[in-house]
Short mmCIF file of C-alpha atoms in Angstrom, two decimals:
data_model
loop_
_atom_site.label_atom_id
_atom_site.label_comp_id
_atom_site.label_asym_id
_atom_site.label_seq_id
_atom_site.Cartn_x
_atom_site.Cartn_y
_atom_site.Cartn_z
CA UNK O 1 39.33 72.79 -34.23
CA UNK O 2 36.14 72.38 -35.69
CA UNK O 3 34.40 69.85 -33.50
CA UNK O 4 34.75 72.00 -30.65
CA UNK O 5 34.07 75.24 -32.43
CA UNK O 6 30.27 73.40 -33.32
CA UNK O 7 30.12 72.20 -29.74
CA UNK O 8 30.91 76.02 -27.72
CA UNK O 9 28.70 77.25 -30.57
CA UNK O 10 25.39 74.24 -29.80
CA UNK O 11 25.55 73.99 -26.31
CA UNK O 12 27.81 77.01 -24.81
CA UNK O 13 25.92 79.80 -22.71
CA UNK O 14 26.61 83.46 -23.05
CA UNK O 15 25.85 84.65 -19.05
CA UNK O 16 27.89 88.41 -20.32
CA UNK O 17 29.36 89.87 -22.43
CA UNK O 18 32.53 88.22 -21.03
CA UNK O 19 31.46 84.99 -19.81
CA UNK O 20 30.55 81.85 -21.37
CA UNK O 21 29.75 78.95 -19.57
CA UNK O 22 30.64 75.64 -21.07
CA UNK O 23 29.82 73.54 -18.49
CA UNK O 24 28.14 70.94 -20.20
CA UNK O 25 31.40 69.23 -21.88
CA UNK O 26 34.22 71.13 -20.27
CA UNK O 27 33.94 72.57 -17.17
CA UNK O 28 31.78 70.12 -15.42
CA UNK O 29 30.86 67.33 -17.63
CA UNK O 30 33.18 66.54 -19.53
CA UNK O 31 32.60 64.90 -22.94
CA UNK O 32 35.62 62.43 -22.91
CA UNK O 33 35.52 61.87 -26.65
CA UNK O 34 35.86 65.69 -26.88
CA UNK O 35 38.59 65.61 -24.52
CA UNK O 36 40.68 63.22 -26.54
CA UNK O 37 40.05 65.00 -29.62
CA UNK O 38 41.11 67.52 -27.79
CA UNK O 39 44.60 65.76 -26.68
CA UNK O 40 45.00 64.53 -30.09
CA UNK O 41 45.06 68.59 -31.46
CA UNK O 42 47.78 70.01 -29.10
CA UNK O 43 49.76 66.55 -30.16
CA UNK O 44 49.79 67.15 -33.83
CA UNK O 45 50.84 70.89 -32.87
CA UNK O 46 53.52 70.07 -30.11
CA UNK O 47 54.90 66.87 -30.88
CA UNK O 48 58.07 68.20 -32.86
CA UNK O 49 59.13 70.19 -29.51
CA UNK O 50 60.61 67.76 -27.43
CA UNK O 51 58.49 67.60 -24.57
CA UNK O 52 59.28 66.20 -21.16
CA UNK O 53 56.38 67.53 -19.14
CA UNK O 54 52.71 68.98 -18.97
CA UNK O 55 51.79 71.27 -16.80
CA UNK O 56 48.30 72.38 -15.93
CA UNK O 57 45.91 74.15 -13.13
CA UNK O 58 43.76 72.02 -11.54
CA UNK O 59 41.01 71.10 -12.20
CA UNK O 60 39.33 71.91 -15.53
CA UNK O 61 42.56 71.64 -17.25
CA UNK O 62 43.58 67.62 -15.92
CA UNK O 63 41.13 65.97 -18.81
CA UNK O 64 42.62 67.79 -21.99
CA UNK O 65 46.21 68.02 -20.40
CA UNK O 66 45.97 63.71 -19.61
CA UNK O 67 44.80 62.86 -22.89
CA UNK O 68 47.79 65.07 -24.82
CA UNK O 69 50.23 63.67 -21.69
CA UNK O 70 49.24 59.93 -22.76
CA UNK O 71 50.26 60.65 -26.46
CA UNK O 72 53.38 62.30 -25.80
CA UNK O 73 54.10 59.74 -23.16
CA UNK O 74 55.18 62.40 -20.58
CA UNK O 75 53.96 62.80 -17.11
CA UNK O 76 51.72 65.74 -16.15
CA UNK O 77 51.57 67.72 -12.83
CA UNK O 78 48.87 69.81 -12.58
CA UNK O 79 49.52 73.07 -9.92
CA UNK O 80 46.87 73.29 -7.01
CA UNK O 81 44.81 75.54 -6.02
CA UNK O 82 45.45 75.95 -2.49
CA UNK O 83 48.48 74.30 -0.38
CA UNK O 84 47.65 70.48 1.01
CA UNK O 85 48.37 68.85 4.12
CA UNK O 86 51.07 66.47 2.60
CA UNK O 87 52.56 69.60 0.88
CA UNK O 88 53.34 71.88 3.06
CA UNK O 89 57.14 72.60 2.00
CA UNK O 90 59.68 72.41 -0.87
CA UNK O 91 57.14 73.96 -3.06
CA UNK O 92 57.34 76.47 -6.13
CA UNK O 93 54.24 79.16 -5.34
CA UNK O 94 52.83 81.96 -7.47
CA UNK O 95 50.03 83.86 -7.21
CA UNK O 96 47.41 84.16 -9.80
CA UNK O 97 44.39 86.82 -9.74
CA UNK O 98 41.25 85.70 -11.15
CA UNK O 99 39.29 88.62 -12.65
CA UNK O 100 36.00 86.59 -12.79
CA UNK O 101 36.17 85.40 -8.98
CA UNK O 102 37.78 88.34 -7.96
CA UNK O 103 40.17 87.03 -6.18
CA UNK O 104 44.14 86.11 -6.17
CA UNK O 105 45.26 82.65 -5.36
CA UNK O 106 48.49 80.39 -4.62
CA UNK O 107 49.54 78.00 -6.94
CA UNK O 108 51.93 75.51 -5.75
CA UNK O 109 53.89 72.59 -7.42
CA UNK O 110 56.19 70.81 -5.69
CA UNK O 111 59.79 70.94 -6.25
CA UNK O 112 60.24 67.11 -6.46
CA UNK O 113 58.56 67.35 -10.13
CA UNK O 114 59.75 70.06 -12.35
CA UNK O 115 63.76 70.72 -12.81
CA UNK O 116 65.97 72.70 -14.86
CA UNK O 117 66.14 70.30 -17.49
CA UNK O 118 62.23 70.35 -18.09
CA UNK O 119 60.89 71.29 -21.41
CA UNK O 120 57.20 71.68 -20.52
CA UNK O 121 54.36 72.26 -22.68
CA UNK O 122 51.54 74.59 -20.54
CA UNK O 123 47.67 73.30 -21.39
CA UNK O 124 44.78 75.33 -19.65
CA UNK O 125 41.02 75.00 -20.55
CA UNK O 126 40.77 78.84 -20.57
CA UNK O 127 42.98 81.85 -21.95
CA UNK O 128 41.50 85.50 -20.76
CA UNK O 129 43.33 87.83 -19.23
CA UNK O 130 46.59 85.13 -18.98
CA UNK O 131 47.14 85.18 -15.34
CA UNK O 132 46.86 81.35 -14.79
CA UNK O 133 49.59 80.98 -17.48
CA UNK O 134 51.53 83.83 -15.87
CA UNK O 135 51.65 82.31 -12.66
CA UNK O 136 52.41 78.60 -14.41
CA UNK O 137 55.41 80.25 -16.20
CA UNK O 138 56.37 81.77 -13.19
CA UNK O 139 56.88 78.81 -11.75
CA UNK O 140 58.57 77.38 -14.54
CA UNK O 141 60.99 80.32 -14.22
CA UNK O 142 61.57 79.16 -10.82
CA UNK O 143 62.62 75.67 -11.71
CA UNK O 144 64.81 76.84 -14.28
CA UNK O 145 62.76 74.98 -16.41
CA UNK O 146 62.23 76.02 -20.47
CA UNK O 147 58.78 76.58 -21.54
CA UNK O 148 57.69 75.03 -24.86
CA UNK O 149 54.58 76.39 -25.67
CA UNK O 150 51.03 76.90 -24.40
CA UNK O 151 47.72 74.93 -25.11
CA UNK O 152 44.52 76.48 -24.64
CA UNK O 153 41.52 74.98 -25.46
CA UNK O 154 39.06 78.15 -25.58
CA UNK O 155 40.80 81.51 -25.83
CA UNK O 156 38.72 84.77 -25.16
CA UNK O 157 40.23 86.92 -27.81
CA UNK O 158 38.58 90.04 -26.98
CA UNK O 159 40.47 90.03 -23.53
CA UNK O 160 44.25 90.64 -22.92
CA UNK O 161 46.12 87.22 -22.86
CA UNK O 162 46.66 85.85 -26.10
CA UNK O 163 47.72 89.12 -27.29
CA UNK O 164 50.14 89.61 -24.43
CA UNK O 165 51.51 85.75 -24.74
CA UNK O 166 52.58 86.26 -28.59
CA UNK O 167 53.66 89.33 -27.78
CA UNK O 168 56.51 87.18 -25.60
CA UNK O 169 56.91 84.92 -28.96
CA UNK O 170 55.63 82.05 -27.12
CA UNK O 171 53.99 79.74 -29.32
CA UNK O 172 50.23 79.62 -28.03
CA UNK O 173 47.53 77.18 -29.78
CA UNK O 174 44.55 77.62 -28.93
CA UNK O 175 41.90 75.28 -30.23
CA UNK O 176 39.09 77.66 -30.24
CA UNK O 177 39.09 81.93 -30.16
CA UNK O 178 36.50 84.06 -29.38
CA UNK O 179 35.84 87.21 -30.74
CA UNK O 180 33.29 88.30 -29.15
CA UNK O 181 30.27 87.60 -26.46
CA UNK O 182 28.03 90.56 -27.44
CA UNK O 183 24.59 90.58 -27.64
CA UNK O 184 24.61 87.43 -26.15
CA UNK O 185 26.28 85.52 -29.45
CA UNK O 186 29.60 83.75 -30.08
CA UNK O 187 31.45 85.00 -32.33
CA UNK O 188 34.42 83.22 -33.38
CA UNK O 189 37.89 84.38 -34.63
CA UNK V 1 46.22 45.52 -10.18
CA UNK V 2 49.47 44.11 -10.23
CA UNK V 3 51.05 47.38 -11.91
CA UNK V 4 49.46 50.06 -9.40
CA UNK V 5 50.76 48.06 -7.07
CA UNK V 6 54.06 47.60 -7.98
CA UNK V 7 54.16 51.31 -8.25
CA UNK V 8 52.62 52.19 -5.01
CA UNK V 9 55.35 49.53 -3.35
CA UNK V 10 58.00 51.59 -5.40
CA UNK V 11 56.65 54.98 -5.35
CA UNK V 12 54.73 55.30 -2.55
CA UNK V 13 55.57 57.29 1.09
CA UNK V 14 54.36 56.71 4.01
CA UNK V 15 54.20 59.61 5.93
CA UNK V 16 52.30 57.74 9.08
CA UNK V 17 50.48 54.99 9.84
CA UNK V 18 47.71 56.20 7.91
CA UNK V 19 48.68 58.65 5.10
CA UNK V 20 50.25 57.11 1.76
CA UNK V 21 51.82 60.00 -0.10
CA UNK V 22 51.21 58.71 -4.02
CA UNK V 23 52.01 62.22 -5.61
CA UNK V 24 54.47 61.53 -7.66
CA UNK V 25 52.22 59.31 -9.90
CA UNK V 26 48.42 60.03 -8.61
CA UNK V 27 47.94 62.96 -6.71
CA UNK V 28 50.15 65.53 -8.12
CA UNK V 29 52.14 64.20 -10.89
CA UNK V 30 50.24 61.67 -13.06
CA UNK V 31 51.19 59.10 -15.41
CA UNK V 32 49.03 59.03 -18.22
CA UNK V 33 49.80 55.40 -19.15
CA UNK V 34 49.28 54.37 -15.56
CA UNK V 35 45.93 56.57 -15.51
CA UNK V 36 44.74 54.54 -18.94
CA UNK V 37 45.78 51.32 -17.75
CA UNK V 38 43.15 52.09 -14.03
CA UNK V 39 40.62 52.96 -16.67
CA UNK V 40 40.87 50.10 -17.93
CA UNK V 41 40.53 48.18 -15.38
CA UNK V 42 37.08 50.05 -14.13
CA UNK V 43 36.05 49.10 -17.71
CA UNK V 44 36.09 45.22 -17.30
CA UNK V 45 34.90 45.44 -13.82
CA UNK V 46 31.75 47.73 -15.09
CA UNK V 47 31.72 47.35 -19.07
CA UNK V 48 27.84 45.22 -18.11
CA UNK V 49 26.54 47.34 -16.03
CA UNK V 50 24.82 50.08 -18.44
CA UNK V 51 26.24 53.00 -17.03
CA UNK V 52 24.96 56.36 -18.10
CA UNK V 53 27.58 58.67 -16.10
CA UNK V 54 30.32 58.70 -14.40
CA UNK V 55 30.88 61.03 -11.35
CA UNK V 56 34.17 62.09 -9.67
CA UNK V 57 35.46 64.45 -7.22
CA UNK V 58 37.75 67.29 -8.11
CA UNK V 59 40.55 67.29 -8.67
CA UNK V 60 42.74 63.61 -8.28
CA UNK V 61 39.45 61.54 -9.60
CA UNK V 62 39.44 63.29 -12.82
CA UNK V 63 42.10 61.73 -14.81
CA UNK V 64 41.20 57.95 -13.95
CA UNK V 65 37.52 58.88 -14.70
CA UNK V 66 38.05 60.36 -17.68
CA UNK V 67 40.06 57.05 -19.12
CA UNK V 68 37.09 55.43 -17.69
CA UNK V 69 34.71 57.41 -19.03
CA UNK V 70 36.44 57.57 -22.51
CA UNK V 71 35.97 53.67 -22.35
CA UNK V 72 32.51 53.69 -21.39
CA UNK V 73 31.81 55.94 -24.01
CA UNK V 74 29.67 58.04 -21.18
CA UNK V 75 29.99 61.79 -19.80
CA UNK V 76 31.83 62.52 -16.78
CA UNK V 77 30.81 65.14 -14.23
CA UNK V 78 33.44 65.95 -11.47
CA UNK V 79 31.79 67.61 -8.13
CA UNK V 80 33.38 70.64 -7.59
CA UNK V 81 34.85 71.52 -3.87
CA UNK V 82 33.58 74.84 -3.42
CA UNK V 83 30.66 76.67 -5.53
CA UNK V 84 32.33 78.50 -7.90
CA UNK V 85 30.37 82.10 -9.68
CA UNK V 86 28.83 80.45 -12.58
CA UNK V 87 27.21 77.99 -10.11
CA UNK V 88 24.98 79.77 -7.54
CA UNK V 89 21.99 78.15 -8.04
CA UNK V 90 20.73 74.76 -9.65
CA UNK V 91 22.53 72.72 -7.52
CA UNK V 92 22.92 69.55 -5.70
CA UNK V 93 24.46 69.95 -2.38
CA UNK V 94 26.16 67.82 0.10
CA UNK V 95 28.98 67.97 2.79
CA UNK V 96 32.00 66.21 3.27
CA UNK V 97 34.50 65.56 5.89
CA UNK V 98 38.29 65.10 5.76
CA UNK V 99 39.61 63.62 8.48
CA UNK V 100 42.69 63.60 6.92
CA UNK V 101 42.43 67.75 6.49
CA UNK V 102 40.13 67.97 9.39
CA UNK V 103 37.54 69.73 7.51
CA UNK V 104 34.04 69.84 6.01
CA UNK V 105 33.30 71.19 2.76
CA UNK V 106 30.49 71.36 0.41
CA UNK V 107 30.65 69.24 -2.23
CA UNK V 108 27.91 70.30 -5.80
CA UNK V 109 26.93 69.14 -8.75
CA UNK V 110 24.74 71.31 -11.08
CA UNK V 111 21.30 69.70 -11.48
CA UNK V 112 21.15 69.79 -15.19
CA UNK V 113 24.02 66.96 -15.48
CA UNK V 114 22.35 64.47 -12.90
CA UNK V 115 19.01 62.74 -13.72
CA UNK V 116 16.59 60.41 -12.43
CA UNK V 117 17.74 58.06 -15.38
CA UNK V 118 21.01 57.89 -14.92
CA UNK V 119 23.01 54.77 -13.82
CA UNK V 120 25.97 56.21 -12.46
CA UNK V 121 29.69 54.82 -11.53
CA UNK V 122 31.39 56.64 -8.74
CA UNK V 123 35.13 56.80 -9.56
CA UNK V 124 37.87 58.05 -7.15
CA UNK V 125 41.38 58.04 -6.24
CA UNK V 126 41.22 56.94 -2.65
CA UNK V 127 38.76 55.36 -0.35
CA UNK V 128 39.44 56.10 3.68
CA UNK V 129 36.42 56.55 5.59
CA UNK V 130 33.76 56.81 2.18
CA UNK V 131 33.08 60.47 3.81
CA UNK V 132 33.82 60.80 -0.07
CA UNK V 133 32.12 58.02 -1.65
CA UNK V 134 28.75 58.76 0.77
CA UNK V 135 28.28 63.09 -0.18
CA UNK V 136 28.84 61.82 -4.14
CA UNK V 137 26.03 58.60 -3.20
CA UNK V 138 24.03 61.61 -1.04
CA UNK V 139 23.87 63.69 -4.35
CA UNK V 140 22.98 60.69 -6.51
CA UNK V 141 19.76 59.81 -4.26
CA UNK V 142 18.86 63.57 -4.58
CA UNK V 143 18.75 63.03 -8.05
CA UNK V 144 16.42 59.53 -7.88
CA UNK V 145 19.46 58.37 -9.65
CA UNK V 146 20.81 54.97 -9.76
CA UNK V 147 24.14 53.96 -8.22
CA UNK V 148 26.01 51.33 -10.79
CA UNK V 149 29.21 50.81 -8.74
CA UNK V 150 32.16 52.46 -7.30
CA UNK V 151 35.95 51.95 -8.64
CA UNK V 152 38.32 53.05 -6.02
CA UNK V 153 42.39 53.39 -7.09
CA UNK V 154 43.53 53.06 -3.74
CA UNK V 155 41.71 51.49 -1.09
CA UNK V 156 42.82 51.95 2.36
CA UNK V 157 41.75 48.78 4.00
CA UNK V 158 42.38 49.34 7.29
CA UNK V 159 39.64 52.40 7.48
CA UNK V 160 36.14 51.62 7.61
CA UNK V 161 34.98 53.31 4.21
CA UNK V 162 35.36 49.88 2.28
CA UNK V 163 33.97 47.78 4.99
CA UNK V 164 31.17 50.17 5.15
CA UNK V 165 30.28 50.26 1.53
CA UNK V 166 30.38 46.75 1.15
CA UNK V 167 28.00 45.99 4.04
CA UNK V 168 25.38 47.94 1.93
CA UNK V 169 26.03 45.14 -0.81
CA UNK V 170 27.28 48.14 -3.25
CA UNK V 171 29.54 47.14 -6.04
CA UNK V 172 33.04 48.25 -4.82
CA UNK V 173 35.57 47.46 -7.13
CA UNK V 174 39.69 49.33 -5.61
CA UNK V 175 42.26 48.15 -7.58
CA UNK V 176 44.71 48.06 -5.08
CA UNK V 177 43.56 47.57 -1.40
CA UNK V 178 46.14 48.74 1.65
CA UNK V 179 46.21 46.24 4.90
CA UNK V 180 48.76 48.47 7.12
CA UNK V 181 51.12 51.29 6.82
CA UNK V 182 52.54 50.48 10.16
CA UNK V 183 56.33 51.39 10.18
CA UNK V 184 57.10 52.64 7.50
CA UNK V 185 55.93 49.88 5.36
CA UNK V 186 53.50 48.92 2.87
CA UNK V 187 51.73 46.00 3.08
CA UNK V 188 48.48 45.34 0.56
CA UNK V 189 45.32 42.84 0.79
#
């Protein structure tokens, strides 16, 4: 997607060789213009499929998964991070490691919102090392549920996930891939 | 707004006489049509007002601010709940309390998306006791920003966040105000 491959290249930060920051229209602030573009991408690929449900991880993923959920006319659910007061049962929970926080999490979705008959369509902001959409699919597996295909909006192709995903034959898009962070450039697939 | 409404009266739990469970079309699931049509509404109430930004809180804000925000044709920046790696430093700070969670937590926002310029619309799900709405106005005086206006989905009338706000003369615009959740039932302003 060119508009977003110009905007990680202008105004995203290389902190490592395996971190960029895009906090300035993603992450943080969020450039809603982008973020429909961004919506209106993932549509063209996933429209054919069927869809009956987004699911993403809250909370960088909620503005590019509700802009693709408004033109597919589904409803998304987006997993949390940690388990609510209102939530405290009749939940589907996996546990995702994150590699740059160093730390492994519960993600919960309740069970009143994904069923066997769901065809659901993943979208994340991020694709590394794939846990988040491990841990998504897990639940999905839970539910019964089919999984459609995965949306990413940046993809870090020099780390394991993508590989590993289309290894499974799932059908991943991602809108942006990065080959590399080196030297403190972007360099893009 | 006669459609939130009707699908809070539909959709909506009461779990006690003060928590409204909306997850099934707010807080964990979310209808994208429903999220446009809040957006919106913010946009009428604010479309004059010359707003610069729009600020949220992670993670239920984000999809009826970025509708907004899309409208507004304006950046949104959501606080974030906890400081995440990328974000040690640069930082407005303030702290929140839940009563409903019966906690405090820091709320940030990174100080190269707030300015002294901006005019800035605070958009949120809920309004309870503005413990909220106050950290998010906290960060915006830090800044020697201006506060525009705040567009609440769900206002719960019978706390004294709304009452509060609205004795400082600030522009509170909820779309759907709750009088009582007093057995078992949902009665609205």
């Amino acid at each position: 997607m060119e508009q977003l491959i110009q905007r990680i290249a202008t105004d995203g930060q290389v902190l490592s060789d395996h971190v960029l920051k895009v906090d300035s229209f993603l992450n943080h602030q969020m450039d809603p213009k982008l973020m429909k573009g961004i919506g209106d991408e993932f549509t063209k690929h996933f429209r054919e499929k069927k869809i009956t449900k987004i699911l993403t991880l809250e909370s960088s993923g909620i503005a590019p998964a509700i802009m693709t959920a408004l033109n597919l006319e589904v409803p998304l659910v987006f997993a949390r991070k940690k388990k609510s007061l209102t939530l405290k049962e009749n939940l589907f929970v996996s546990q995702v490691h994150s590699f740059t926080k160093q730390e492994t999490y519960d993600i919960t979705i309740s069970k009143d919102f994904l069923f066997a008959h769901d065809h659901v369509l993943i979208i994340d902001d991020f694709l590394a090392n794939g846990q988040a959409a491990l841990g998504l699919m897990d639940i999905i597996q839970q539910a019964n549920a089919s999984l459609v295909g995965i949306g990413i909006v940046i993809e870090k192709g020099f780390q394991e996930g993508g590989r590993m995903l289309r290894d499974k034959e799932i059908d991943l898009h991602s809108l942006a891939i990065i080959k590399s962070l080196q030297n403190g450039q972007i360099h893009f697939s």
